[in-house]
Amino acid sequence: MTALLKSLFAALLVTAGTSAFAQTATDSNGLSVGTPAQPAPYVKDTYGDWQLRCLDTGAETDPCQLYQLLMDADGNQVAEVSIFSLPAGGRAALGANIVAPLETLLTQGIVISVGESEPRRFTFTFCNPGGCVARVGFTQEEVDQFKSGSVAKVTLVPLSNPNAPVVLDMSLAGFTAGVDAIPPAPAANN
């Protein structure tokens, strides 16, 4: 008898838990209404030619990145730049994901220069169906060059025509205010 009571009690707990869950995840017709699978992205603000894009996580401070879509001379969308904060204390002051088209010559990387500064070459990290990504870190000196400049040159080399590099203008209008608006990164876990 005790085993039977234990089984009935366990069945009652399972059933009670299921109906409580079903009430929160279904509508009055018994259909699932779902819940957000991922945080919702939104544009928090615009700074010159940069957008501050964030994810609504429900936390006190949402994670955000400074974003710009780079176009070629004909107005075609070519690359994307997303700049994000990093924990203090590292060699890089800011991080960035730069997404280039799949038909980019990966061995040439991405070259970025501001004004008369020495151009810097960054390697690609991986490719996916959306493009090839270079995950880069900018030193404080490079960030200061961006802040004092008006345009950075971003150079990609097409796989189909390696002798004709594509040079894109990355506007720096609004860069300083946009960077200042990026929430600080959480401290690194050591």
mmCIF file of C-alpha atoms in Angstrom:
data_model
loop_
_atom_site.group_PDB
_atom_site.id
_atom_site.type_symbol
_atom_site.label_atom_id
_atom_site.label_comp_id
_atom_site.label_asym_id
_atom_site.label_seq_id
_atom_site.Cartn_x
_atom_site.Cartn_y
_atom_site.Cartn_z
ATOM 1 C CA MET A 1 0.000 0.000 0.000
ATOM 2 C CA THR A 2 2.847 2.383 0.829
ATOM 3 C CA ALA A 3 4.395 1.849 -2.608
ATOM 4 C CA LEU A 4 1.020 2.573 -4.225
ATOM 5 C CA LEU A 5 0.664 5.826 -2.241
ATOM 6 C CA LYS A 6 4.186 6.871 -3.191
ATOM 7 C CA SER A 7 3.409 6.210 -6.866
ATOM 8 C CA LEU A 8 0.147 8.158 -6.694
ATOM 9 C CA PHE A 9 1.877 11.052 -4.914
ATOM 10 C CA ALA A 10 4.631 11.119 -7.547
ATOM 11 C CA ALA A 11 2.022 11.062 -10.343
ATOM 12 C CA LEU A 12 0.148 13.918 -8.642
ATOM 13 C CA LEU A 13 3.348 16.007 -8.463
ATOM 14 C CA VAL A 14 4.138 15.387 -12.107
ATOM 15 C CA THR A 15 0.578 16.196 -13.188
ATOM 16 C CA ALA A 16 0.373 19.309 -11.003
ATOM 17 C CA GLY A 17 3.711 20.558 -12.352
ATOM 18 C CA THR A 18 2.626 19.923 -15.929
ATOM 19 C CA SER A 19 -0.675 21.752 -15.585
ATOM 20 C CA ALA A 20 0.999 24.719 -13.915
ATOM 21 C CA PHE A 21 3.513 24.858 -16.768
ATOM 22 C CA ALA A 22 0.792 24.411 -19.376
ATOM 23 C CA GLN A 23 -1.144 27.371 -17.971
ATOM 24 C CA THR A 24 1.835 29.687 -18.397
ATOM 25 C CA ALA A 25 2.885 28.475 -21.847
ATOM 26 C CA THR A 26 -0.511 28.180 -23.585
ATOM 27 C CA ASP A 27 -3.405 30.453 -24.448
ATOM 28 C CA SER A 28 -7.089 29.892 -23.643
ATOM 29 C CA ASN A 29 -7.390 27.531 -26.615
ATOM 30 C CA GLY A 30 -4.654 25.278 -25.295
ATOM 31 C CA LEU A 31 -2.170 26.428 -27.946
ATOM 32 C CA SER A 32 1.438 27.146 -27.113
ATOM 33 C CA VAL A 33 2.173 30.863 -27.231
ATOM 34 C CA GLY A 34 5.934 30.359 -26.917
ATOM 35 C CA THR A 35 8.530 32.440 -25.203
ATOM 36 C CA PRO A 36 11.420 34.453 -26.691
ATOM 37 C CA ALA A 37 14.174 32.055 -27.745
ATOM 38 C CA GLN A 38 16.806 34.785 -27.878
ATOM 39 C CA PRO A 39 17.128 38.346 -26.616
ATOM 40 C CA ALA A 40 15.562 40.874 -28.974
ATOM 41 C CA PRO A 41 17.962 43.248 -30.780
ATOM 42 C CA TYR A 42 17.206 46.971 -30.975
ATOM 43 C CA VAL A 43 18.910 50.223 -32.006
ATOM 44 C CA LYS A 44 19.351 52.232 -28.824
ATOM 45 C CA ASP A 45 20.756 55.373 -30.450
ATOM 46 C CA THR A 46 22.582 56.753 -33.484
ATOM 47 C CA TYR A 47 25.853 58.668 -33.313
ATOM 48 C CA GLY A 48 26.787 60.224 -36.646
ATOM 49 C CA ASP A 49 27.276 57.281 -39.026
ATOM 50 C CA TRP A 50 27.227 54.680 -36.220
ATOM 51 C CA GLN A 51 24.329 52.830 -34.601
ATOM 52 C CA LEU A 52 24.437 51.619 -31.011
ATOM 53 C CA ARG A 53 22.844 48.161 -31.346
ATOM 54 C CA CYS A 54 21.866 46.325 -28.176
ATOM 55 C CA LEU A 55 20.210 43.082 -27.049
ATOM 56 C CA ASP A 56 17.222 43.319 -24.713
ATOM 57 C CA THR A 57 18.283 40.816 -22.072
ATOM 58 C CA GLY A 58 16.084 42.136 -19.282
ATOM 59 C CA ALA A 59 19.222 42.923 -17.283
ATOM 60 C CA GLU A 60 19.916 46.318 -15.758
ATOM 61 C CA THR A 61 22.394 47.064 -18.571
ATOM 62 C CA ASP A 62 21.970 45.484 -21.991
ATOM 63 C CA PRO A 63 25.070 44.455 -23.987
ATOM 64 C CA CYS A 64 25.643 46.829 -26.905
ATOM 65 C CA GLN A 65 27.930 47.239 -29.910
ATOM 66 C CA LEU A 66 28.667 50.201 -32.145
ATOM 67 C CA TYR A 67 27.749 49.217 -35.729
ATOM 68 C CA GLN A 68 28.412 50.550 -39.229
ATOM 69 C CA LEU A 69 27.634 49.039 -42.625
ATOM 70 C CA LEU A 70 30.419 49.783 -45.116
ATOM 71 C CA MET A 71 29.561 50.503 -48.766
ATOM 72 C CA ASP A 72 31.706 50.559 -51.885
ATOM 73 C CA ALA A 73 31.919 53.525 -54.281
ATOM 74 C CA ASP A 74 28.790 52.270 -56.108
ATOM 75 C CA GLY A 75 26.703 52.121 -52.915
ATOM 76 C CA ASN A 76 26.817 48.323 -52.598
ATOM 77 C CA GLN A 77 26.838 46.881 -49.092
ATOM 78 C CA VAL A 78 30.229 45.221 -48.659
ATOM 79 C CA ALA A 79 31.259 44.812 -45.025
ATOM 80 C CA GLU A 80 30.059 45.319 -41.461
ATOM 81 C CA VAL A 81 31.939 46.618 -38.433
ATOM 82 C CA SER A 82 30.741 46.026 -34.867
ATOM 83 C CA ILE A 83 32.818 47.573 -32.075
ATOM 84 C CA PHE A 84 32.454 46.403 -28.474
ATOM 85 C CA SER A 85 33.975 47.100 -25.082
ATOM 86 C CA LEU A 86 36.548 44.829 -23.475
ATOM 87 C CA PRO A 87 37.465 44.271 -19.831
ATOM 88 C CA ALA A 88 40.062 46.782 -18.615
ATOM 89 C CA GLY A 89 43.689 45.802 -18.313
ATOM 90 C CA GLY A 90 44.286 44.057 -21.653
ATOM 91 C CA ARG A 91 46.465 45.242 -24.523
ATOM 92 C CA ALA A 92 43.359 45.960 -26.635
ATOM 93 C CA ALA A 93 41.129 48.830 -25.515
ATOM 94 C CA LEU A 94 38.213 47.918 -27.828
ATOM 95 C CA GLY A 95 37.245 44.811 -29.737
ATOM 96 C CA ALA A 96 35.623 44.554 -33.154
ATOM 97 C CA ASN A 97 34.035 41.994 -35.419
ATOM 98 C CA ILE A 98 34.518 42.872 -39.072
ATOM 99 C CA VAL A 99 32.442 40.817 -41.509
ATOM 100 C CA ALA A 100 33.597 40.657 -45.132
ATOM 101 C CA PRO A 101 32.045 38.852 -48.128
ATOM 102 C CA LEU A 102 32.701 35.140 -48.601
ATOM 103 C CA GLU A 103 34.655 35.747 -51.815
ATOM 104 C CA THR A 104 37.388 37.686 -49.973
ATOM 105 C CA LEU A 105 40.989 36.490 -50.288
ATOM 106 C CA LEU A 106 41.463 35.397 -46.671
ATOM 107 C CA THR A 107 45.245 35.218 -46.765
ATOM 108 C CA GLN A 108 45.398 38.986 -47.333
ATOM 109 C CA GLY A 109 43.299 39.767 -44.252
ATOM 110 C CA ILE A 110 41.800 43.207 -43.678
ATOM 111 C CA VAL A 111 43.941 46.349 -43.667
ATOM 112 C CA ILE A 112 42.784 49.415 -41.716
ATOM 113 C CA SER A 113 44.397 52.848 -41.681
ATOM 114 C CA VAL A 114 43.457 56.298 -40.406
ATOM 115 C CA GLY A 115 45.006 59.389 -41.983
ATOM 116 C CA GLU A 116 48.773 59.099 -42.135
ATOM 117 C CA SER A 117 48.960 56.304 -39.540
ATOM 118 C CA GLU A 118 50.720 53.046 -40.296
ATOM 119 C CA PRO A 119 48.166 50.621 -41.845
ATOM 120 C CA ARG A 120 47.375 47.591 -39.673
ATOM 121 C CA ARG A 121 46.632 44.119 -41.101
ATOM 122 C CA PHE A 122 44.155 41.878 -39.271
ATOM 123 C CA THR A 123 43.571 38.185 -39.975
ATOM 124 C CA PHE A 124 40.260 36.458 -40.505
ATOM 125 C CA THR A 125 39.106 34.176 -37.687
ATOM 126 C CA PHE A 126 36.353 32.131 -39.342
ATOM 127 C CA CYS A 127 33.753 32.089 -42.109
ATOM 128 C CA ASN A 128 30.068 31.194 -41.980
ATOM 129 C CA PRO A 129 27.218 31.598 -44.498
ATOM 130 C CA GLY A 130 26.982 35.317 -43.598
ATOM 131 C CA GLY A 131 30.600 36.096 -44.478
ATOM 132 C CA CYS A 132 34.137 35.911 -43.139
ATOM 133 C CA VAL A 133 34.841 37.411 -39.741
ATOM 134 C CA ALA A 134 37.967 39.094 -38.436
ATOM 135 C CA ARG A 135 37.836 39.370 -34.622
ATOM 136 C CA VAL A 136 40.237 42.162 -33.829
ATOM 137 C CA GLY A 137 41.466 44.229 -30.917
ATOM 138 C CA PHE A 138 42.296 47.921 -31.200
ATOM 139 C CA THR A 139 44.954 49.391 -28.904
ATOM 140 C CA GLN A 140 44.268 52.667 -27.102
ATOM 141 C CA GLU A 141 46.557 54.392 -29.619
ATOM 142 C CA GLU A 142 44.421 53.087 -32.507
ATOM 143 C CA VAL A 143 41.198 54.083 -30.720
ATOM 144 C CA ASP A 144 42.626 57.593 -30.249
ATOM 145 C CA GLN A 145 43.426 57.740 -33.990
ATOM 146 C CA PHE A 146 39.811 56.792 -34.764
ATOM 147 C CA LYS A 147 38.553 59.456 -32.355
ATOM 148 C CA SER A 148 40.675 62.202 -33.936
ATOM 149 C CA GLY A 149 40.137 61.132 -37.557
ATOM 150 C CA SER A 150 37.249 61.655 -39.945
ATOM 151 C CA VAL A 151 37.527 58.469 -41.999
ATOM 152 C CA ALA A 152 39.347 55.149 -41.789
ATOM 153 C CA LYS A 153 40.249 53.168 -44.893
ATOM 154 C CA VAL A 154 39.329 49.473 -44.795
ATOM 155 C CA THR A 155 40.931 47.397 -47.547
ATOM 156 C CA LEU A 156 39.738 43.947 -48.666
ATOM 157 C CA VAL A 157 41.143 41.848 -51.499
ATOM 158 C CA PRO A 158 38.621 40.020 -53.706
ATOM 159 C CA LEU A 159 39.410 36.374 -54.426
ATOM 160 C CA SER A 160 38.336 36.804 -58.059
ATOM 161 C CA ASN A 161 40.662 39.763 -58.667
ATOM 162 C CA PRO A 162 43.543 39.911 -56.176
ATOM 163 C CA ASN A 163 45.226 42.728 -58.124
ATOM 164 C CA ALA A 164 42.297 45.097 -57.502
ATOM 165 C CA PRO A 165 41.881 45.647 -53.734
ATOM 166 C CA VAL A 166 38.598 47.175 -52.604
ATOM 167 C CA VAL A 167 39.090 50.222 -50.377
ATOM 168 C CA LEU A 168 36.082 51.135 -48.245
ATOM 169 C CA ASP A 169 35.548 54.315 -46.240
ATOM 170 C CA MET A 170 34.624 53.739 -42.605
ATOM 171 C CA SER A 171 33.204 57.042 -41.431
ATOM 172 C CA LEU A 172 34.396 58.138 -38.004
ATOM 173 C CA ALA A 173 31.637 60.741 -37.632
ATOM 174 C CA GLY A 174 30.075 60.045 -34.240
ATOM 175 C CA PHE A 175 32.698 57.463 -33.297
ATOM 176 C CA THR A 176 33.806 59.158 -30.063
ATOM 177 C CA ALA A 177 30.272 59.693 -28.735
ATOM 178 C CA GLY A 178 29.291 56.184 -29.826
ATOM 179 C CA VAL A 179 32.252 54.536 -28.106
ATOM 180 C CA ASP A 180 31.513 56.505 -24.946
ATOM 181 C CA ALA A 181 27.937 55.154 -25.036
ATOM 182 C CA ILE A 182 28.953 51.455 -25.200
ATOM 183 C CA PRO A 183 28.350 49.916 -21.763
ATOM 184 C CA PRO A 184 31.553 48.695 -20.098
ATOM 185 C CA ALA A 185 32.381 45.013 -20.454
ATOM 186 C CA PRO A 186 32.052 42.849 -17.358
ATOM 187 C CA ALA A 187 35.329 42.188 -15.574
ATOM 188 C CA ALA A 188 37.283 39.231 -16.913
ATOM 189 C CA ASN A 189 37.026 35.993 -14.955
ATOM 190 C CA ASN A 190 40.445 34.806 -13.903
#
